[in-house]
XYZ file of C-alpha atoms in Angstrom:
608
model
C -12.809 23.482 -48.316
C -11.049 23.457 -45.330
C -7.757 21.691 -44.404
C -9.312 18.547 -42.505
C -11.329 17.819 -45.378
C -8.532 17.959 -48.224
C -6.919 16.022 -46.202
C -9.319 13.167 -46.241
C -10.413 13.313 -49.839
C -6.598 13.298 -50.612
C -6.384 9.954 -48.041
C -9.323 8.925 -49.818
C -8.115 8.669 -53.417
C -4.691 7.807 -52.496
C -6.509 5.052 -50.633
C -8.698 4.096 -53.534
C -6.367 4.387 -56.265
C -4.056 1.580 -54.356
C -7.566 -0.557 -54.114
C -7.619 -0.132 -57.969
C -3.856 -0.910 -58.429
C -4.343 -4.396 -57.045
C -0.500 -4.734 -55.997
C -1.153 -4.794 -52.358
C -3.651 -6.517 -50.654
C -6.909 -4.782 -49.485
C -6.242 -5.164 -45.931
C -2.747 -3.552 -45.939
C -3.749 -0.621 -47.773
C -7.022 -0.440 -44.972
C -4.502 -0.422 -42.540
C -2.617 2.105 -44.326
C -5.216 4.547 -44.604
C -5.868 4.186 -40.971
C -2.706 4.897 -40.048
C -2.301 7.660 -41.861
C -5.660 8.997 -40.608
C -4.384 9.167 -37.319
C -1.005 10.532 -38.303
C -2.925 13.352 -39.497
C -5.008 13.788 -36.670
C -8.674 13.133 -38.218
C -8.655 9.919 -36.478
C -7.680 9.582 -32.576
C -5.188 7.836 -31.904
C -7.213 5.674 -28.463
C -10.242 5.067 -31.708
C -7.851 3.781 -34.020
C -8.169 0.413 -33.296
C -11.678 0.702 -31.735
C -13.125 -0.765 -35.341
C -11.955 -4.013 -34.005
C -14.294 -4.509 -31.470
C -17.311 -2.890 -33.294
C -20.077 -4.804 -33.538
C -20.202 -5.314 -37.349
C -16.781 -6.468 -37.607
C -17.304 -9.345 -34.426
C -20.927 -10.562 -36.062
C -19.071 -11.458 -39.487
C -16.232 -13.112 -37.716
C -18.691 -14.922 -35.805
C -20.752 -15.733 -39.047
C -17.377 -17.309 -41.160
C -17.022 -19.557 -37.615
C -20.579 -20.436 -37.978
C -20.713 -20.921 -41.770
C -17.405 -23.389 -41.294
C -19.359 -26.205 -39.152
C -22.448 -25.911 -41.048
C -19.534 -27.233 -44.283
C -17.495 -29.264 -41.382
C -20.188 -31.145 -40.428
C -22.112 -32.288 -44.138
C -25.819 -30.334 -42.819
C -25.262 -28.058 -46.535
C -24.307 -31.461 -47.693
C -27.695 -32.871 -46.893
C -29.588 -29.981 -47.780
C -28.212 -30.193 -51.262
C -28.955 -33.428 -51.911
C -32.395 -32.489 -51.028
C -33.249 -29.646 -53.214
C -31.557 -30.464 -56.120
C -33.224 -32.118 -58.849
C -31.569 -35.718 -60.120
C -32.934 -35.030 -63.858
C -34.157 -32.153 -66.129
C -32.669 -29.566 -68.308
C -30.156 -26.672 -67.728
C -33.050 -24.369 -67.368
C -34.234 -26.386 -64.116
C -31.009 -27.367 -62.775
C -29.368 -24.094 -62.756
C -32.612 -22.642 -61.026
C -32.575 -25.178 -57.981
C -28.682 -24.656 -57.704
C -28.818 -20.524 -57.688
C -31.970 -20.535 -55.544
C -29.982 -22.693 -53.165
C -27.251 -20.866 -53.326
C -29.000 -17.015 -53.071
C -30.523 -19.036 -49.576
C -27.562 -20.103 -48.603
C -25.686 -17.059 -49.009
C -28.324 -15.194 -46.894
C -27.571 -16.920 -43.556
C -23.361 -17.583 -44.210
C -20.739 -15.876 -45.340
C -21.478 -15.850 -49.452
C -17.850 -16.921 -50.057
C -18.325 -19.666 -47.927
C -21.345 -20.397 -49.961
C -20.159 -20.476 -53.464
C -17.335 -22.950 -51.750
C -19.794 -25.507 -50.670
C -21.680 -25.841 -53.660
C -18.780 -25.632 -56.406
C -18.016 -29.265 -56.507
C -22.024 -29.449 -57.086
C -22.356 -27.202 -59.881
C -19.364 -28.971 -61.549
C -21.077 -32.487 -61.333
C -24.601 -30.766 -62.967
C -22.382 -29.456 -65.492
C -21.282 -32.468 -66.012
C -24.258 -34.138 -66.355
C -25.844 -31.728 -68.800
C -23.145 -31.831 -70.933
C -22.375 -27.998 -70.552
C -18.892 -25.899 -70.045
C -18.433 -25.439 -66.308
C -18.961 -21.865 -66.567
C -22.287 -21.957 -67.969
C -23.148 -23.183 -63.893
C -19.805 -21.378 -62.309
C -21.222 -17.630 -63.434
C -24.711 -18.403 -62.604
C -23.967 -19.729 -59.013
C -20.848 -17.027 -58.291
C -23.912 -14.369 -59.046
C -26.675 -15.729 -57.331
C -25.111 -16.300 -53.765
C -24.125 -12.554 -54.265
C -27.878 -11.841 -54.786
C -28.785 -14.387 -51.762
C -26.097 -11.869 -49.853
C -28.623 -8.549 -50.082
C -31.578 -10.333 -47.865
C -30.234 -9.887 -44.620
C -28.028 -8.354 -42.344
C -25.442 -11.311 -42.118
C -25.623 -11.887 -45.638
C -22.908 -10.137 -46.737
C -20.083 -7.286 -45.363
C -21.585 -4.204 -46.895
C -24.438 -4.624 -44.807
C -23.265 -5.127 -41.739
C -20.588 -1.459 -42.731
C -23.632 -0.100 -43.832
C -25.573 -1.071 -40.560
C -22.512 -0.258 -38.612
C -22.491 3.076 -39.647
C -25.734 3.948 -39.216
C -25.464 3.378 -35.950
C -22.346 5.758 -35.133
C -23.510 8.431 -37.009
C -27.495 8.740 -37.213
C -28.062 7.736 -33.490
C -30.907 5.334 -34.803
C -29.171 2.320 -33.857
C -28.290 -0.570 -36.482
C -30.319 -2.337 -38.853
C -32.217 -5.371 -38.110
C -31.906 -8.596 -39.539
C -34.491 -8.619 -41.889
C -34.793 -5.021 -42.549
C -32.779 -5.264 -45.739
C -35.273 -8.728 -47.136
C -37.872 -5.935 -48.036
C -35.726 -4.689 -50.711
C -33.352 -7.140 -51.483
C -35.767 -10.446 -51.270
C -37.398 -9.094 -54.437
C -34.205 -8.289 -56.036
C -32.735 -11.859 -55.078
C -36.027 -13.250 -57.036
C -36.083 -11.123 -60.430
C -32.355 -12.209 -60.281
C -32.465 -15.390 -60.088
C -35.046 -15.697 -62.761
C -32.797 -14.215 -65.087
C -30.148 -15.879 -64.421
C -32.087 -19.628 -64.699
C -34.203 -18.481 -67.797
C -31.501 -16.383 -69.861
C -28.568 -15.268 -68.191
C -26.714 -18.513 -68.207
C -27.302 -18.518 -71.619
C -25.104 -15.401 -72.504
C -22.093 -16.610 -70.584
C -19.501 -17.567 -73.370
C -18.084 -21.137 -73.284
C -14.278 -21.363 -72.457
C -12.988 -25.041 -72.663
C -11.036 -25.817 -69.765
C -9.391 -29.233 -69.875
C -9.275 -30.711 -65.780
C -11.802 -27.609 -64.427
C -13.241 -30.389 -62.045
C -9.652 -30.873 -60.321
C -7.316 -33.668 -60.644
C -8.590 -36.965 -60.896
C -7.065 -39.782 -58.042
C -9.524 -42.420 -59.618
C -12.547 -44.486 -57.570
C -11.657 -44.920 -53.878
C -12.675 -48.475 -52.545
C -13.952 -48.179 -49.101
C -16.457 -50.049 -46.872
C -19.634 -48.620 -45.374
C -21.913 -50.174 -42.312
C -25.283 -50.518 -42.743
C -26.860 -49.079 -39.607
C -30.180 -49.763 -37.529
C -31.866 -46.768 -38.787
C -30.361 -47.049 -42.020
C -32.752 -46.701 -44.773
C -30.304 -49.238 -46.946
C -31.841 -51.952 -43.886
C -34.274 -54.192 -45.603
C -34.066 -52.598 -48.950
C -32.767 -55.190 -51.719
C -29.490 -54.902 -52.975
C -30.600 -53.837 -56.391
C -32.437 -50.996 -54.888
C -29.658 -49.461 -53.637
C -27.329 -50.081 -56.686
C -29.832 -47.843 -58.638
C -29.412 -45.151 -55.950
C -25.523 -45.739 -56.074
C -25.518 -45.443 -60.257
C -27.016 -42.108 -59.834
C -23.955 -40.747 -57.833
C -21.464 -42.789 -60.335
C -20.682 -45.225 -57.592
C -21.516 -48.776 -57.155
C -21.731 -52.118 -54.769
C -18.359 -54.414 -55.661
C -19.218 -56.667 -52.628
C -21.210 -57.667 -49.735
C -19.870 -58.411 -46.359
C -21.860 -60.602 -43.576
C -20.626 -61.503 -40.537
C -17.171 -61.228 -41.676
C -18.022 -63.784 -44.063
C -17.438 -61.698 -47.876
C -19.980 -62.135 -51.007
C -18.173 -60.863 -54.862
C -20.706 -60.346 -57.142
C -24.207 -60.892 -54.527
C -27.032 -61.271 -56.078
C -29.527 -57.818 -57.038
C -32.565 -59.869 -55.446
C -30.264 -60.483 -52.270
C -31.915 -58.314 -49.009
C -29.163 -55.884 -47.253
C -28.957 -56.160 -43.500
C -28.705 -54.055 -40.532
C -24.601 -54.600 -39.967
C -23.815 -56.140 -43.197
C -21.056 -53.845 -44.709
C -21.149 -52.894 -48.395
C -17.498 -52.369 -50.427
C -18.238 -49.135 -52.527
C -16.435 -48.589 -55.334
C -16.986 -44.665 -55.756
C -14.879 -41.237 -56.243
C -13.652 -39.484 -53.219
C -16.235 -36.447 -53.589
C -18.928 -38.014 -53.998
C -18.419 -40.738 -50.703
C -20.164 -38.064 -48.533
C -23.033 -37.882 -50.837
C -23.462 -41.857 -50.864
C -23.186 -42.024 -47.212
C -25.750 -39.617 -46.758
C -28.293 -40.741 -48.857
C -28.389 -44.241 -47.681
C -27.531 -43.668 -44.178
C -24.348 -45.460 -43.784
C -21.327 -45.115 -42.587
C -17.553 -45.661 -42.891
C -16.750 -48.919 -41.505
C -12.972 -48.011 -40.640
C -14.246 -44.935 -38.982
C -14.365 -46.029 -35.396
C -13.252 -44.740 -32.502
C -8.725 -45.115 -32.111
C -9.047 -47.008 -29.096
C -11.540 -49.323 -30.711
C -8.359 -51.524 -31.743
C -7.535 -52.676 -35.454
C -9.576 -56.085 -35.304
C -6.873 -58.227 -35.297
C -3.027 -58.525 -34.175
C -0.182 -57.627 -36.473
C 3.418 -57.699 -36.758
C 5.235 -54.596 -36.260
C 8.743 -55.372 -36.783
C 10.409 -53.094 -38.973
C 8.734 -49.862 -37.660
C 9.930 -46.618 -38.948
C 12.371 -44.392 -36.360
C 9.840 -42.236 -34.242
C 6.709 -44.334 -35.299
C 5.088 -46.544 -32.538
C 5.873 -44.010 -30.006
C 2.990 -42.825 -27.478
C 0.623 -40.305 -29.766
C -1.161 -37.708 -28.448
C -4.980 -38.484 -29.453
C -7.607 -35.640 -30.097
C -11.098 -36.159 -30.934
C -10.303 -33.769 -33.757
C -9.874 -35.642 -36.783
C -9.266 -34.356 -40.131
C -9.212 -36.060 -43.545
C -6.026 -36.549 -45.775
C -5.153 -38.043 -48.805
C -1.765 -39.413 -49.104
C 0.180 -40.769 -52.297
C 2.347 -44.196 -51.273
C 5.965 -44.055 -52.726
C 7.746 -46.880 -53.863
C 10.100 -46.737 -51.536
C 7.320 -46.263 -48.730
C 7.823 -48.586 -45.174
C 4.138 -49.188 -45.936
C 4.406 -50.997 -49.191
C 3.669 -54.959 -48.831
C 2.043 -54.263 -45.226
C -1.946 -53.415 -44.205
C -3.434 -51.442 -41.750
C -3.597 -54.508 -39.086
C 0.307 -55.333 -39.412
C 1.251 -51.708 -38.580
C -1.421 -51.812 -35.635
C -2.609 -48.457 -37.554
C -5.615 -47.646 -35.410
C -4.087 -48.781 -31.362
C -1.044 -47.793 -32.278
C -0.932 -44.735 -33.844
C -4.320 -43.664 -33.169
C -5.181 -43.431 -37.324
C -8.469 -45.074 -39.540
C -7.876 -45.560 -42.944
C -11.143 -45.114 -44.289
C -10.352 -46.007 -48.443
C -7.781 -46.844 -50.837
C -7.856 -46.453 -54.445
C -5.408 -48.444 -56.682
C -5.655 -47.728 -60.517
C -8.990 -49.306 -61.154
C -8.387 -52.593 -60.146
C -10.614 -53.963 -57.521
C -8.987 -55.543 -54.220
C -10.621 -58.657 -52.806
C -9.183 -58.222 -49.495
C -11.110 -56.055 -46.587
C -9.664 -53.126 -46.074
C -7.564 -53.208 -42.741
C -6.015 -56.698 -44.713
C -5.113 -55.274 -47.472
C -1.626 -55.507 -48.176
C -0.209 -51.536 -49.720
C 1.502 -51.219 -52.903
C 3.309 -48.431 -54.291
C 0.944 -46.132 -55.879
C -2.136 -46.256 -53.626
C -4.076 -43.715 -52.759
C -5.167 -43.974 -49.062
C -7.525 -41.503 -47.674
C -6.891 -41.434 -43.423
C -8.584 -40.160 -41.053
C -6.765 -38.551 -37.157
C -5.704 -36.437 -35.675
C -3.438 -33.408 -37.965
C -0.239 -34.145 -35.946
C -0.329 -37.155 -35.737
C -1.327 -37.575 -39.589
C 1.783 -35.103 -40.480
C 4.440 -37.173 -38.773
C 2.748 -40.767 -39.820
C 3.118 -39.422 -43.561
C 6.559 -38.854 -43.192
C 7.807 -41.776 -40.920
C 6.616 -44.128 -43.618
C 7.684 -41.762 -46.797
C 3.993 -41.135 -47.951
C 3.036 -38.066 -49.711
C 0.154 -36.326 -49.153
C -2.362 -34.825 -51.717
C -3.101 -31.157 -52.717
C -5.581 -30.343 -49.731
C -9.126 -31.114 -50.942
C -12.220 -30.463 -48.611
C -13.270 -33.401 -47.897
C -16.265 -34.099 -45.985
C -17.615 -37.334 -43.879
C -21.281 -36.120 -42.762
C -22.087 -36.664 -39.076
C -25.783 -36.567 -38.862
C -25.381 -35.234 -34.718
C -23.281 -32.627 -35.543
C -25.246 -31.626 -38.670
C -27.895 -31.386 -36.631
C -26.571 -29.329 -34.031
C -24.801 -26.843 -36.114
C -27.825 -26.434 -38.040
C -29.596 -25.668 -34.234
C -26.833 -23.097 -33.261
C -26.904 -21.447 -36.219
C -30.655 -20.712 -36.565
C -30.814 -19.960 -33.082
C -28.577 -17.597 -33.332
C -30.152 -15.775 -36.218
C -33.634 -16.358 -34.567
C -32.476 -14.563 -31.203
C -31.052 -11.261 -33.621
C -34.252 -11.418 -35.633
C -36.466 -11.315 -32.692
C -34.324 -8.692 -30.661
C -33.434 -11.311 -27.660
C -29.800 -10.388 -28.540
C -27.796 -7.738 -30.499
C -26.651 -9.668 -33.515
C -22.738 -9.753 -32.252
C -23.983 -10.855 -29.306
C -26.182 -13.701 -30.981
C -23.487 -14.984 -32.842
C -20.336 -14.851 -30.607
C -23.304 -17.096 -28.182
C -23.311 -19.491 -31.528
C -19.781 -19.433 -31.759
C -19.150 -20.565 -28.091
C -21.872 -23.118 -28.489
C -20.197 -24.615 -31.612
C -16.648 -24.586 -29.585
C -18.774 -26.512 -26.563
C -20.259 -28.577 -28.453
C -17.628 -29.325 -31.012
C -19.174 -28.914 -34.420
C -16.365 -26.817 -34.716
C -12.869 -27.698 -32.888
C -11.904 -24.673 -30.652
C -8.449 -25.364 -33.086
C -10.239 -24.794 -35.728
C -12.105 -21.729 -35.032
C -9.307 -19.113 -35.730
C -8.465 -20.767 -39.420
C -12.429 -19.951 -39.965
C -12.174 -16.210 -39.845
C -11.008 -14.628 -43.064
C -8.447 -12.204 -41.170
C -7.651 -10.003 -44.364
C -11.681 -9.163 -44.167
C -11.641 -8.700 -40.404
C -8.800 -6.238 -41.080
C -10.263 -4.265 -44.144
C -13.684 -3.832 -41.816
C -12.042 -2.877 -38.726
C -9.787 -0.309 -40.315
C -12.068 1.483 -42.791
C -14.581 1.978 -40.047
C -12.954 5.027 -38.406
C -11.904 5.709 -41.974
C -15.535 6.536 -42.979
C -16.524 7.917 -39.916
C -13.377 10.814 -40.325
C -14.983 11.213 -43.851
C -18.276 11.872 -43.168
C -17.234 13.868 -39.611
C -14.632 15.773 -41.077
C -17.522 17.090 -43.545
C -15.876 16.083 -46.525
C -18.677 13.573 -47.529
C -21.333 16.227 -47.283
C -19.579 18.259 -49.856
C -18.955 15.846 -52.294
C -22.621 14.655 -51.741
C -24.006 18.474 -52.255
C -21.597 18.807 -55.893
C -23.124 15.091 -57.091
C -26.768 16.786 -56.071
C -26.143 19.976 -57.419
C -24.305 19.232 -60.562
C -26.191 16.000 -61.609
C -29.626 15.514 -59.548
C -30.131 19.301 -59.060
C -32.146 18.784 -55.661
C -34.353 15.966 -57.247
C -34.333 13.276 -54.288
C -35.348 10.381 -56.468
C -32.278 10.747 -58.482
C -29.736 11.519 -55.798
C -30.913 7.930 -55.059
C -30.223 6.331 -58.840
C -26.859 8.509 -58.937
C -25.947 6.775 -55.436
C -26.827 3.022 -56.207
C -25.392 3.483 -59.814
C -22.234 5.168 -58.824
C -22.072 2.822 -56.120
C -22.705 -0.669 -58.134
C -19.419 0.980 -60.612
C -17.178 1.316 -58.027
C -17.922 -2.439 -56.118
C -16.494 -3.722 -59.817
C -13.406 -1.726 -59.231
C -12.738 -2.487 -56.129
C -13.632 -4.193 -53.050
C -17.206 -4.436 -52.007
C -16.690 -3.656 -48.592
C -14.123 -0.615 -49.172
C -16.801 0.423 -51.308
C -19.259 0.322 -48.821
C -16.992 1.772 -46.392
C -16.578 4.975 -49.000
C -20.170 5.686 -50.036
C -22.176 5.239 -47.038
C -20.746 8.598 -45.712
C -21.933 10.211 -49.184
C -25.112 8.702 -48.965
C -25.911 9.985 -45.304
C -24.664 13.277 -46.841
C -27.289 13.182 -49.904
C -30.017 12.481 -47.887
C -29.303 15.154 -45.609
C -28.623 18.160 -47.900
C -31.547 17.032 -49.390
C -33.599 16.853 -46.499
C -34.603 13.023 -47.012
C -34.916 9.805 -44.876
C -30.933 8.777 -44.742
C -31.995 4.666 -44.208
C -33.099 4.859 -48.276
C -29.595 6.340 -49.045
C -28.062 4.047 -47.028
C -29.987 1.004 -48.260
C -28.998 1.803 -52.225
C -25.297 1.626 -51.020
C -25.784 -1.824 -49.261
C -26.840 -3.174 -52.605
C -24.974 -1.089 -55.012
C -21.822 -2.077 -53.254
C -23.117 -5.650 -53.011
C -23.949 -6.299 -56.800
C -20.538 -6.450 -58.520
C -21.457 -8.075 -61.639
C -19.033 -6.507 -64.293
C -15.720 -7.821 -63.803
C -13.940 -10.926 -61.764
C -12.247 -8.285 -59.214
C -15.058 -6.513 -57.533
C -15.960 -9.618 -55.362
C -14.225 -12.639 -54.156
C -16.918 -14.921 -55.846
C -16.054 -13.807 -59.116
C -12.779 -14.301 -58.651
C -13.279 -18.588 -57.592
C -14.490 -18.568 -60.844
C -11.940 -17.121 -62.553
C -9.841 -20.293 -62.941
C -12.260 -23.436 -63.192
C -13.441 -22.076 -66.584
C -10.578 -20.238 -67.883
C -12.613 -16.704 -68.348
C -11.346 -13.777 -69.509
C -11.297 -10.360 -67.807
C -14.039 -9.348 -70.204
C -16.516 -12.415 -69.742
C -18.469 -10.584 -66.943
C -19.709 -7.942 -68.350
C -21.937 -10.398 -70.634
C -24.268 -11.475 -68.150
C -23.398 -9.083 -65.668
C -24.138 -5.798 -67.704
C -27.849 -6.907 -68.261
C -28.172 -8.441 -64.505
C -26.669 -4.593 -63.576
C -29.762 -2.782 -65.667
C -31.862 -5.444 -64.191
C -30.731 -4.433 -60.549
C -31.188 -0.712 -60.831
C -34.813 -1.596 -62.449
C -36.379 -3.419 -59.720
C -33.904 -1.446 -56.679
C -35.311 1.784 -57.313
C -38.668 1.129 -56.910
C -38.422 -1.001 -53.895
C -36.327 1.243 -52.115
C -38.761 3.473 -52.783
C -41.611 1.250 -51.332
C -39.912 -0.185 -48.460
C -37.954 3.196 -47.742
C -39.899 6.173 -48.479
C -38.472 9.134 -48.740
């Protein structure tokens, strides 16, 4: 063994024992190893920072910008609403919701993924009457599955594609290269999961998993022209709005207001319906019938009617800088608030300070006045829409307090649209070879900015930096391991010792070895690790290297065992209260299940 390669093994386990440890964060100790890489001279010190700029680290940057206004902008909203059924049993429910999810988690960053459709899998718990787990485990699992089908899917594969690419000379993978294996694996998944794996996941009673509760908002929604609410009768869409827990408490026509209208009464093009309904699901209700906020207009559109505005707060009224970047916020109205006794008109909220208020919520009790008339009490809950600055100083010129951030989301049917666009056209330009797949999705990125489905402000708070960091240092990591020859030797004792020159299990030692060290530690470090001990396996065995390499993109993706060898496992953690040892239950058989159907269609797609 020579000196360069104790060197690296020792780098190696120092670096993966602090991974393990958990007390610093995986990014820092990346950066660590890096450093001390080049301190020791197996890494250069003009490559150090080269991982930055590789390709696999700038395509899943690009992707979490790309993932965040498909969520900003409601289009996984809609598609949800779509797919999912309304009624069935738990068998049928949690099947739509994985499936959607494993999708999902194909195309966008898998974290991302699990995000969006939390709130959904909480409401079909709900509704079937089952501990939020039961749906939590099942979803957290399958958008890791979804993660395996393609390139973008998930880090591991873009480390593993990365790789193969510095050190084979065959260039990267394609998109789709890892669907061939992984597709089938995403679909033997799933069906456990819907048909028995939920099934196994123990039940941990978890009083307030679904958040806190602010009560039903009140708001007002406009029926538009090519509303499908236009014509329908009032009854109709009261059904509709049961189904979502939300209902109809009046009718307004031509500013004229109707308590009570009757079921048989027909709903108009520009009539405006008060909806009494909880904040999360306003997005849903929106969608569905094709309405939208009636407060929600342009600032400059003016509040309706004059107001007083004596007895302004110090620095409120001033000229506000306006930005057609508006964000949602929830604020709490203290009793000693300027706002109390006074509406949105007598404050001149919208021409003078540039703000909507979109909803208020008051204990249960039902307001009779429209909304930008209502007079504030202490108490309310007022959901606003504007600008973040201009939101930030509003809440504390009038002594407001503002709710722990919730993502809220008001779907924009244009920008669902066009993020959907950009973001299959960006994935249809790497899967056809127009573009390399950085290059695709920076182009998506810089459409998005243009185009504003997401606000150039906004783009930088989309990239998970610790993940950008972890990539972009563990890159030259692995490549001093595997050039450094260090990865070869440990490959040749695992062969020799174990798989004693038998190819096909080199490969189940690889993905199984692989698969137990994602549970300990962080999917993409593991990635990072193993890839240069799978190039060396297939090479002292005298093998293809892309089936070696493909067993460590799954292995390393399919962390099933514990709540720390992906981040999905850990969002879960909480909602449900588990336990460290709750995993293994329907992870261990999912784990057997993985290396079952792997092997053989590595096998098949890969040949040695």
């Amino acid at each position: 063994m020579t000196h360069d390669q104790l060197l690296i093994l020792a780098i190696l386990c120092a670096t993966v024992a602090l991974f393990l440890w958990g007390r610093w964060r995986h990014d820092m100790v990346a950066a660590g190893a890096l450093l001390a890489c080049v301190l020791a001279g197996l890494v250069e010190p003009d490559a150090a920072f080269a991982g930055f700029g590789h390709p696999a680290v700038v395509t899943v940057a690009c992707v979490l910008v790309l993932s965040r206004g498909l969520q900003s902008s409601g289009a996984i909203d809609v598609l949800t609403r779509a797919v999912l059924p309304t009624r069935g049993g738990p068998t049928a429910g949690i099947a739509a919701l994985t499936a959607l999810a494993a999708v999902l988690s194909g195309f966008m960053n898998n974290v991302g993924a699990l995000a969006l459709l939390m709130p959904v899998a909480l409401q079909l718990a709900g509704r079937l009457e089952l501990p939020p787990g039961k749906v939590l485990m099942p979803l957290a699992f399958a958008s890791i599955l979804g993660g395996t089908t393609t390139l973008i899917g998930t880090p591991p594969n873009l480390i593993v594609s990365g790789f193969r690419a510095n050190q084979t000379g065959a260039g990267g993978f394609a998109m789709f290269d890892f669907t061939m294996a992984g597709l089938p694996l995403a679909l033997a998944g799933l069906a456990f999961i819907a048909l028995l794996g939920w099934r196994l996941v123990p039940a941990r009673a978890q009083p307030g998993a679904a958040g806190f509760d602010t009560g039903a908002y009140l708001t007002e929604a406009r029926v538009q022209d090519d509303s499908p609410a236009a014509g329908m009768r009032l009854r109709a869409i009261e059904a509709r709005l049961d189904e979502a827990g939300a209902q109809v408490v009046s009718l307004v026509r031509n500013e004229v207001r109707m308590t009570a209208p009757s079921g048989g009464r027909i709903v108009r093009a520009g009539d405006i319906l008060v909806i009494e309904a909880e904040v999360e699901t306003l997005p849903g209700v929106l969608t569905d019938l094709g309405l939208e906020l009636a407060e929600a207009r342009p600032p400059d559109a003016g509040d309706g009617q004059k107001g007083s505005v004596a007895d302004t707060p110090t620095g409120a009224g001033k000229d506000i800088e306006r930005s057609d970047e508006l964000v949602l916020l929830e604020l709490v109205v203290r009793p000693e608030s300027a706002l109390a006794g006074r509406s949105a008109s007598d404050i001149l909220l919208r021409s003078r300070y540039g703000l909507n208020l979109l909803a208020v919520s008051r204990d249960g009790a039902r307001a009779r006045a429209r909304l930008r008339t209502l007079k504030i009490r202490p108490g309310d809950l007022l959901l606003m829409q504007g600008d973040s600055d201009t939101l930030a100083e509003f809440t504390a010129d009038f002594g407001c307090v503002p709710l722990a951030g919730r993502e809220l989301r008001i779907p924009d049917k244009r920008k669902a649209f066009t993020a959907t666009a950009i973001m299959v056209a960006a994935v249809a330009a790497a899967a056809l070879g127009l573009l390399p797949a950085a290059h695709s999705f920076a182009a998506g990125v810089l459409a998005s900015m243009a185009l504003r489905t997401v606000p150039p402000r906004a783009v930088y708070e989309a990239v998970d930096w610790p993940v950008v960091v972890l990539l972009a240092a563990l890159l030259p990591v692995a490549g001093a391991f595997q050039s450094s020859g260090a990865a070869d030797l440990l490959a040749r004792l695992l062969l020799g010792s174990l798989a004693r020159g038998d190819a096909v299990i080199g490969l189940a030692l690889i993905l199984l070895t692989t698969m137990l060290l994602t549970d300990l530690m962080n999917n993409a470090a593991t990635a990072a690790v193993m890839a240069p001990i799978g190039l060396g396996a297939a090479t002292g065995l005298g093998v293809t290297p892309d089936t070696f390499l493909m067993a460590v993109a799954i292995g390393a993706s399919c962390a099933f065992l514990t709540p720390i060898g992906h981040q999905n496992n850990t969002l879960i953690l909480g909602p449900d209260g588990f336990r460290f040892g709750d995993y293994w239950r329907m992870g261990l058989p999912l784990d057997l299940l993985v290396l079952a159907v792997a092997m053989p269609m590595l096998l098949l797609a890969w040949p040695l």
